[in-house]
PDB file of C-alpha atoms in Angstrom:
ATOM      1  CA  MET A   1       0.000   0.000   0.000  1.00  0.00           C
ATOM      2  CA  ALA A   2       1.388   3.401  -0.990  1.00  0.00           C
ATOM      3  CA  ILE A   3       1.866   5.820   1.900  1.00  0.00           C
ATOM      4  CA  LYS A   4       0.822   9.327   0.951  1.00  0.00           C
ATOM      5  CA  ARG A   5       2.112  11.175   4.033  1.00  0.00           C
ATOM      6  CA  ILE A   6       3.864  10.522   7.331  1.00  0.00           C
ATOM      7  CA  ILE A   7       3.615  13.166  10.055  1.00  0.00           C
ATOM      8  CA  ILE A   8       6.327  13.190  12.717  1.00  0.00           C
ATOM      9  CA  PHE A   9       5.474  14.847  16.022  1.00  0.00           C
ATOM     10  CA  SER A  10       8.704  15.829  17.785  1.00  0.00           C
ATOM     11  CA  GLY A  11       9.404  17.197  21.239  1.00  0.00           C
ATOM     12  CA  GLY A  12       9.529  20.899  20.370  1.00  0.00           C
ATOM     13  CA  ARG A  13       6.680  23.378  20.305  1.00  0.00           C
ATOM     14  CA  LEU A  14       3.309  21.645  19.886  1.00  0.00           C
ATOM     15  CA  GLY A  15      -0.278  22.717  20.496  1.00  0.00           C
ATOM     16  CA  GLU A  16      -3.809  22.323  19.227  1.00  0.00           C
ATOM     17  CA  TRP A  17      -2.711  23.923  15.944  1.00  0.00           C
ATOM     18  CA  ALA A  18      -0.740  20.746  15.208  1.00  0.00           C
ATOM     19  CA  LEU A  19      -3.871  18.573  15.275  1.00  0.00           C
ATOM     20  CA  SER A  20      -5.368  20.552  12.387  1.00  0.00           C
ATOM     21  CA  TYR A  21      -2.661  19.219  10.074  1.00  0.00           C
ATOM     22  CA  ILE A  22      -3.823  15.610  10.416  1.00  0.00           C
ATOM     23  CA  SER A  23      -5.830  14.153   7.538  1.00  0.00           C
ATOM     24  CA  GLU A  24      -7.367  10.736   7.013  1.00  0.00           C
ATOM     25  CA  GLY A  25      -4.762   8.244   5.873  1.00  0.00           C
ATOM     26  CA  ASP A  26      -1.775   9.985   7.483  1.00  0.00           C
ATOM     27  CA  TRP A  27       0.676   7.816   9.384  1.00  0.00           C
ATOM     28  CA  LEU A  28       1.469   9.399  12.757  1.00  0.00           C
ATOM     29  CA  VAL A  29       4.904   9.017  14.365  1.00  0.00           C
ATOM     30  CA  GLY A  30       5.790  10.309  17.821  1.00  0.00           C
ATOM     31  CA  ALA A  31       9.419  11.132  18.614  1.00  0.00           C
ATOM     32  CA  ASP A  32      10.049  11.176  22.380  1.00  0.00           C
ATOM     33  CA  SER A  33       7.543  13.577  24.008  1.00  0.00           C
ATOM     34  CA  GLY A  34       5.846  13.992  20.636  1.00  0.00           C
ATOM     35  CA  ALA A  35       4.440  10.517  21.247  1.00  0.00           C
ATOM     36  CA  ARG A  36       3.070  11.694  24.588  1.00  0.00           C
ATOM     37  CA  PHE A  37       1.340  14.573  22.799  1.00  0.00           C
ATOM     38  CA  LEU A  38      -0.340  12.177  20.372  1.00  0.00           C
ATOM     39  CA  VAL A  39      -1.507   9.801  23.090  1.00  0.00           C
ATOM     40  CA  ALA A  40      -2.747  12.666  25.289  1.00  0.00           C
ATOM     41  CA  ASN A  41      -4.916  13.804  22.380  1.00  0.00           C
ATOM     42  CA  GLY A  42      -6.454  10.390  21.857  1.00  0.00           C
ATOM     43  CA  LEU A  43      -4.366   9.482  18.809  1.00  0.00           C
ATOM     44  CA  LYS A  44      -2.634   6.168  18.128  1.00  0.00           C
ATOM     45  CA  PRO A  45       0.948   6.471  16.864  1.00  0.00           C
ATOM     46  CA  ARG A  46       1.971   3.980  14.227  1.00  0.00           C
ATOM     47  CA  LEU A  47       5.421   4.327  15.784  1.00  0.00           C
ATOM     48  CA  ALA A  48       6.779   5.865  18.984  1.00  0.00           C
ATOM     49  CA  ILE A  49      10.556   6.266  18.882  1.00  0.00           C
ATOM     50  CA  GLY A  50      13.347   7.863  20.924  1.00  0.00           C
ATOM     51  CA  ASP A  51      15.182   7.697  24.217  1.00  0.00           C
ATOM     52  CA  PHE A  52      12.079   9.010  26.019  1.00  0.00           C
ATOM     53  CA  ASP A  53      14.121  11.010  28.509  1.00  0.00           C
ATOM     54  CA  SER A  54      11.402  13.688  28.390  1.00  0.00           C
ATOM     55  CA  VAL A  55       8.588  11.447  29.613  1.00  0.00           C
ATOM     56  CA  SER A  56       7.954   9.671  32.906  1.00  0.00           C
ATOM     57  CA  SER A  57       8.005   5.886  33.242  1.00  0.00           C
ATOM     58  CA  GLU A  58       4.212   5.925  33.631  1.00  0.00           C
ATOM     59  CA  GLU A  59       3.808   7.991  30.452  1.00  0.00           C
ATOM     60  CA  LEU A  60       6.169   5.680  28.573  1.00  0.00           C
ATOM     61  CA  ALA A  61       4.118   2.672  29.647  1.00  0.00           C
ATOM     62  CA  GLN A  62       0.979   4.354  28.331  1.00  0.00           C
ATOM     63  CA  ILE A  63       2.712   5.251  25.072  1.00  0.00           C
ATOM     64  CA  GLY A  64       3.767   1.622  24.682  1.00  0.00           C
ATOM     65  CA  GLU A  65       0.217   0.396  25.247  1.00  0.00           C
ATOM     66  CA  VAL A  66      -1.323   2.714  22.660  1.00  0.00           C
ATOM     67  CA  SER A  67       1.335   2.743  19.925  1.00  0.00           C
ATOM     68  CA  GLU A  68       1.435   0.107  17.211  1.00  0.00           C
ATOM     69  CA  GLU A  69       5.208  -0.071  17.613  1.00  0.00           C
ATOM     70  CA  LEU A  70       7.653   1.261  20.226  1.00  0.00           C
ATOM     71  CA  ILE A  71      11.381   1.699  19.618  1.00  0.00           C
ATOM     72  CA  SER A  72      13.289   2.853  22.696  1.00  0.00           C
ATOM     73  CA  CYS A  73      17.044   3.444  22.883  1.00  0.00           C
ATOM     74  CA  ASP A  74      19.668   4.425  25.423  1.00  0.00           C
ATOM     75  CA  PRO A  75      19.994   8.245  25.623  1.00  0.00           C
ATOM     76  CA  VAL A  76      23.754   8.067  26.252  1.00  0.00           C
ATOM     77  CA  TYR A  77      24.898   5.801  23.434  1.00  0.00           C
ATOM     78  CA  LYS A  78      22.625   6.824  20.555  1.00  0.00           C
ATOM     79  CA  ASP A  79      24.195   8.671  17.597  1.00  0.00           C
ATOM     80  CA  PHE A  80      21.087  10.477  16.327  1.00  0.00           C
ATOM     81  CA  THR A  81      18.477  12.809  17.753  1.00  0.00           C
ATOM     82  CA  ASP A  82      15.018  11.400  18.343  1.00  0.00           C
ATOM     83  CA  THR A  83      13.703  13.363  15.361  1.00  0.00           C
ATOM     84  CA  GLU A  84      16.411  12.071  13.023  1.00  0.00           C
ATOM     85  CA  MET A  85      15.669   8.496  14.094  1.00  0.00           C
ATOM     86  CA  ALA A  86      12.003   9.127  13.315  1.00  0.00           C
ATOM     87  CA  VAL A  87      12.891  10.621   9.925  1.00  0.00           C
ATOM     88  CA  GLU A  88      15.161   7.670   9.073  1.00  0.00           C
ATOM     89  CA  TRP A  89      12.328   5.253   9.862  1.00  0.00           C
ATOM     90  CA  ALA A  90       9.798   7.337   7.929  1.00  0.00           C
ATOM     91  CA  LEU A  91      12.014   7.508   4.836  1.00  0.00           C
ATOM     92  CA  SER A  92      12.436   3.722   4.924  1.00  0.00           C
ATOM     93  CA  GLN A  93       8.659   3.488   4.422  1.00  0.00           C
ATOM     94  CA  CYS A  94       8.925   5.433   1.122  1.00  0.00           C
ATOM     95  CA  PRO A  95       6.116   7.971   1.688  1.00  0.00           C
ATOM     96  CA  ASP A  96       5.146  10.587  -0.865  1.00  0.00           C
ATOM     97  CA  GLU A  97       5.367  13.363   1.724  1.00  0.00           C
ATOM     98  CA  LEU A  98       6.886  13.955   5.140  1.00  0.00           C
ATOM     99  CA  LEU A  99       5.641  16.608   7.571  1.00  0.00           C
ATOM    100  CA  LEU A 100       7.560  17.510  10.741  1.00  0.00           C
ATOM    101  CA  LEU A 101       5.625  19.138  13.587  1.00  0.00           C
ATOM    102  CA  GLY A 102       7.192  20.042  16.922  1.00  0.00           C
ATOM    103  CA  ALA A 103      10.536  20.246  15.138  1.00  0.00           C
ATOM    104  CA  LEU A 104      11.010  23.901  16.174  1.00  0.00           C
ATOM    105  CA  GLY A 105      11.242  25.210  19.714  1.00  0.00           C
ATOM    106  CA  THR A 106      13.440  26.867  22.295  1.00  0.00           C
ATOM    107  CA  ARG A 107      16.480  24.699  21.486  1.00  0.00           C
ATOM    108  CA  MET A 108      18.056  26.408  18.461  1.00  0.00           C
ATOM    109  CA  ASP A 109      20.518  23.542  17.973  1.00  0.00           C
ATOM    110  CA  HIS A 110      17.665  21.071  17.573  1.00  0.00           C
ATOM    111  CA  SER A 111      15.694  23.477  15.368  1.00  0.00           C
ATOM    112  CA  LEU A 112      18.637  23.956  12.984  1.00  0.00           C
ATOM    113  CA  ALA A 113      19.442  20.243  12.953  1.00  0.00           C
ATOM    114  CA  ASN A 114      15.828  19.482  12.074  1.00  0.00           C
ATOM    115  CA  MET A 115      15.893  21.988   9.201  1.00  0.00           C
ATOM    116  CA  HIS A 116      18.939  20.137   7.868  1.00  0.00           C
ATOM    117  CA  LEU A 117      16.842  16.955   7.850  1.00  0.00           C
ATOM    118  CA  LEU A 118      14.921  18.452   4.936  1.00  0.00           C
ATOM    119  CA  ARG A 119      18.092  17.774   2.905  1.00  0.00           C
ATOM    120  CA  LYS A 120      18.088  14.128   3.996  1.00  0.00           C
ATOM    121  CA  ALA A 121      14.491  13.726   2.834  1.00  0.00           C
ATOM    122  CA  ARG A 122      15.203  15.522  -0.442  1.00  0.00           C
ATOM    123  CA  ASP A 123      18.132  13.211  -1.160  1.00  0.00           C
ATOM    124  CA  CYS A 124      15.687  10.310  -0.820  1.00  0.00           C
ATOM    125  CA  GLY A 125      13.245  11.908  -3.239  1.00  0.00           C
ATOM    126  CA  VAL A 126      10.668  12.669  -0.540  1.00  0.00           C
ATOM    127  CA  GLN A 127       8.985  16.068  -0.270  1.00  0.00           C
ATOM    128  CA  ALA A 128       9.405  17.261   3.337  1.00  0.00           C
ATOM    129  CA  VAL A 129       8.109  20.298   5.215  1.00  0.00           C
ATOM    130  CA  ILE A 130       8.562  21.641   8.762  1.00  0.00           C
ATOM    131  CA  ALA A 131       5.632  23.581  10.175  1.00  0.00           C
ATOM    132  CA  ASP A 132       4.423  25.197  13.367  1.00  0.00           C
ATOM    133  CA  ASP A 133       1.836  27.854  14.180  1.00  0.00           C
ATOM    134  CA  HIS A 134       4.101  30.653  12.857  1.00  0.00           C
ATOM    135  CA  ASN A 135       6.235  29.046  10.148  1.00  0.00           C
ATOM    136  CA  ARG A 136       6.277  26.671   7.195  1.00  0.00           C
ATOM    137  CA  ILE A 137       9.715  25.648   5.935  1.00  0.00           C
ATOM    138  CA  ALA A 138      10.446  23.841   2.684  1.00  0.00           C
ATOM    139  CA  LEU A 139      13.598  23.131   0.694  1.00  0.00           C
ATOM    140  CA  THR A 140      14.012  23.637  -3.043  1.00  0.00           C
ATOM    141  CA  GLY A 141      16.847  23.910  -5.539  1.00  0.00           C
ATOM    142  CA  GLU A 142      18.701  22.691  -8.601  1.00  0.00           C
ATOM    143  CA  GLY A 143      16.321  23.349 -11.445  1.00  0.00           C
ATOM    144  CA  GLU A 144      13.119  23.106  -9.399  1.00  0.00           C
ATOM    145  CA  THR A 145      10.166  25.465  -9.165  1.00  0.00           C
ATOM    146  CA  LEU A 146       8.319  25.729  -5.852  1.00  0.00           C
ATOM    147  CA  ARG A 147       4.717  26.970  -5.932  1.00  0.00           C
ATOM    148  CA  ILE A 148       3.313  28.993  -3.014  1.00  0.00           C
ATOM    149  CA  SER A 149      -0.400  29.751  -2.723  1.00  0.00           C
ATOM    150  CA  LYS A 150      -1.978  32.548  -0.686  1.00  0.00           C
ATOM    151  CA  SER A 151      -5.185  30.589  -0.249  1.00  0.00           C
ATOM    152  CA  GLU A 152      -3.468  27.568   1.309  1.00  0.00           C
ATOM    153  CA  SER A 153      -2.017  29.360   4.337  1.00  0.00           C
ATOM    154  CA  ASN A 154      -2.299  32.428   6.536  1.00  0.00           C
ATOM    155  CA  PHE A 155       1.417  33.210   6.430  1.00  0.00           C
ATOM    156  CA  THR A 156       2.172  36.808   5.481  1.00  0.00           C
ATOM    157  CA  HIS A 157       5.881  36.732   4.630  1.00  0.00           C
ATOM    158  CA  VAL A 158       8.140  34.573   2.486  1.00  0.00           C
ATOM    159  CA  SER A 159      11.891  34.484   3.101  1.00  0.00           C
ATOM    160  CA  LEU A 160      14.674  32.788   1.167  1.00  0.00           C
ATOM    161  CA  LEU A 161      17.830  31.541   2.878  1.00  0.00           C
ATOM    162  CA  PRO A 162      20.598  29.496   1.228  1.00  0.00           C
ATOM    163  CA  LEU A 163      21.280  26.083   2.719  1.00  0.00           C
ATOM    164  CA  SER A 164      24.291  25.673   0.438  1.00  0.00           C
ATOM    165  CA  LEU A 165      27.160  28.159   0.170  1.00  0.00           C
ATOM    166  CA  GLU A 166      25.583  29.661  -2.932  1.00  0.00           C
ATOM    167  CA  VAL A 167      22.252  29.458  -4.739  1.00  0.00           C
ATOM    168  CA  THR A 168      22.139  30.744  -8.309  1.00  0.00           C
ATOM    169  CA  GLY A 169      19.462  31.499 -10.870  1.00  0.00           C
ATOM    170  CA  ILE A 170      16.798  32.480  -8.335  1.00  0.00           C
ATOM    171  CA  THR A 171      13.704  33.807 -10.087  1.00  0.00           C
ATOM    172  CA  LEU A 172      10.591  34.964  -8.228  1.00  0.00           C
ATOM    173  CA  GLU A 173       7.208  35.415  -9.896  1.00  0.00           C
ATOM    174  CA  GLY A 174       4.132  36.832  -8.170  1.00  0.00           C
ATOM    175  CA  PHE A 175       6.077  38.569  -5.386  1.00  0.00           C
ATOM    176  CA  GLN A 176       6.245  42.201  -4.299  1.00  0.00           C
ATOM    177  CA  TYR A 177      10.017  42.130  -4.739  1.00  0.00           C
ATOM    178  CA  PRO A 178      10.778  40.028  -7.844  1.00  0.00           C
ATOM    179  CA  LEU A 179      14.141  38.487  -8.673  1.00  0.00           C
ATOM    180  CA  HIS A 180      15.459  37.319 -12.018  1.00  0.00           C
ATOM    181  CA  ARG A 181      18.267  34.782 -12.035  1.00  0.00           C
ATOM    182  CA  ALA A 182      19.688  36.286  -8.836  1.00  0.00           C
ATOM    183  CA  THR A 183      22.375  34.747  -6.632  1.00  0.00           C
ATOM    184  CA  LEU A 184      22.150  34.370  -2.856  1.00  0.00           C
ATOM    185  CA  ARG A 185      25.182  33.447  -0.795  1.00  0.00           C
ATOM    186  CA  LEU A 186      25.334  32.112   2.738  1.00  0.00           C
ATOM    187  CA  GLY A 187      25.285  35.068   5.130  1.00  0.00           C
ATOM    188  CA  GLN A 188      23.214  37.406   2.958  1.00  0.00           C
ATOM    189  CA  SER A 189      19.806  38.715   4.087  1.00  0.00           C
ATOM    190  CA  LEU A 190      18.548  39.885   0.690  1.00  0.00           C
ATOM    191  CA  GLY A 191      15.864  37.196   0.634  1.00  0.00           C
ATOM    192  CA  ILE A 192      14.206  38.089   3.945  1.00  0.00           C
ATOM    193  CA  SER A 193      10.537  39.174   4.288  1.00  0.00           C
ATOM    194  CA  ASN A 194       9.165  39.176   0.781  1.00  0.00           C
ATOM    195  CA  VAL A 195       5.389  39.254   0.203  1.00  0.00           C
ATOM    196  CA  LEU A 196       3.099  37.579  -2.316  1.00  0.00           C
ATOM    197  CA  ASN A 197       1.345  40.066  -4.610  1.00  0.00           C
ATOM    198  CA  ASP A 198      -0.523  37.463  -6.643  1.00  0.00           C
ATOM    199  CA  ALA A 199      -2.705  34.517  -5.626  1.00  0.00           C
ATOM    200  CA  GLU A 200       0.269  32.257  -6.356  1.00  0.00           C
ATOM    201  CA  GLY A 201       4.005  32.753  -6.282  1.00  0.00           C
ATOM    202  CA  PHE A 202       6.762  30.710  -7.875  1.00  0.00           C
ATOM    203  CA  VAL A 203      10.367  30.255  -6.698  1.00  0.00           C
ATOM    204  CA  THR A 204      12.734  28.843  -9.322  1.00  0.00           C
ATOM    205  CA  THR A 205      16.419  28.057  -8.807  1.00  0.00           C
ATOM    206  CA  GLU A 206      19.186  26.803 -11.064  1.00  0.00           C
ATOM    207  CA  THR A 207      21.839  25.542  -8.644  1.00  0.00           C
ATOM    208  CA  GLY A 208      22.198  25.140  -4.885  1.00  0.00           C
ATOM    209  CA  LEU A 209      19.727  24.482  -2.087  1.00  0.00           C
ATOM    210  CA  LEU A 210      17.303  27.138  -0.870  1.00  0.00           C
ATOM    211  CA  LEU A 211      15.182  27.225   2.285  1.00  0.00           C
ATOM    212  CA  VAL A 212      11.812  28.844   1.614  1.00  0.00           C
ATOM    213  CA  ILE A 213      10.275  30.029   4.885  1.00  0.00           C
ATOM    214  CA  GLN A 214       6.694  31.233   5.060  1.00  0.00           C
ATOM    215  CA  SER A 215       6.015  33.012   8.356  1.00  0.00           C
ATOM    216  CA  ARG A 216       3.757  35.285  10.343  1.00  0.00           C
ATOM    217  CA  ASP A 217       4.243  37.228  13.590  1.00  0.00           C
TER     218      ASP A 217
END
């Protein structure tokens, strides 16, 4: 059976907004306390994974009872974050899409590491997005065109940040501040806080990897 989308709930910022992303047919994965969030909201994770150092032994027992599968590891000797372990498992299932919720929070190191996981998914040919109640982050590049629709979100700004040292051939259509075959280099802020003028906007690149961040205050 083809898997259309896997949603990973991680241990960062989560709330009721996250539940609105769930659609029928989605596979739900809880990474560490993300599994607790799913169970607390009456949802059954297909997988709960992590070292579970953020949950109590009683909560872990409940997670194990509800989840279809539980993978627990030692927090000292593991080589990957809980979210990366969840992503690795999700990619092994060959979904069409991967959505990461709770991947952003107060820990900037974890937030940045999770944004880098978009590259891992892309290398496997899987479309991946990170979202929370203020941001939606996607990765594009190397001859691709990313479509952004006003009607599909309430985000007011669109920012472009290179994930590679250089991104060339950036062309923006439908934006207040258009670009035509522009180059962005790591450390530049030229791509911050653009706005859609049209109902749809298009971001095209020729080389490099580009983070496209839709956001609102």
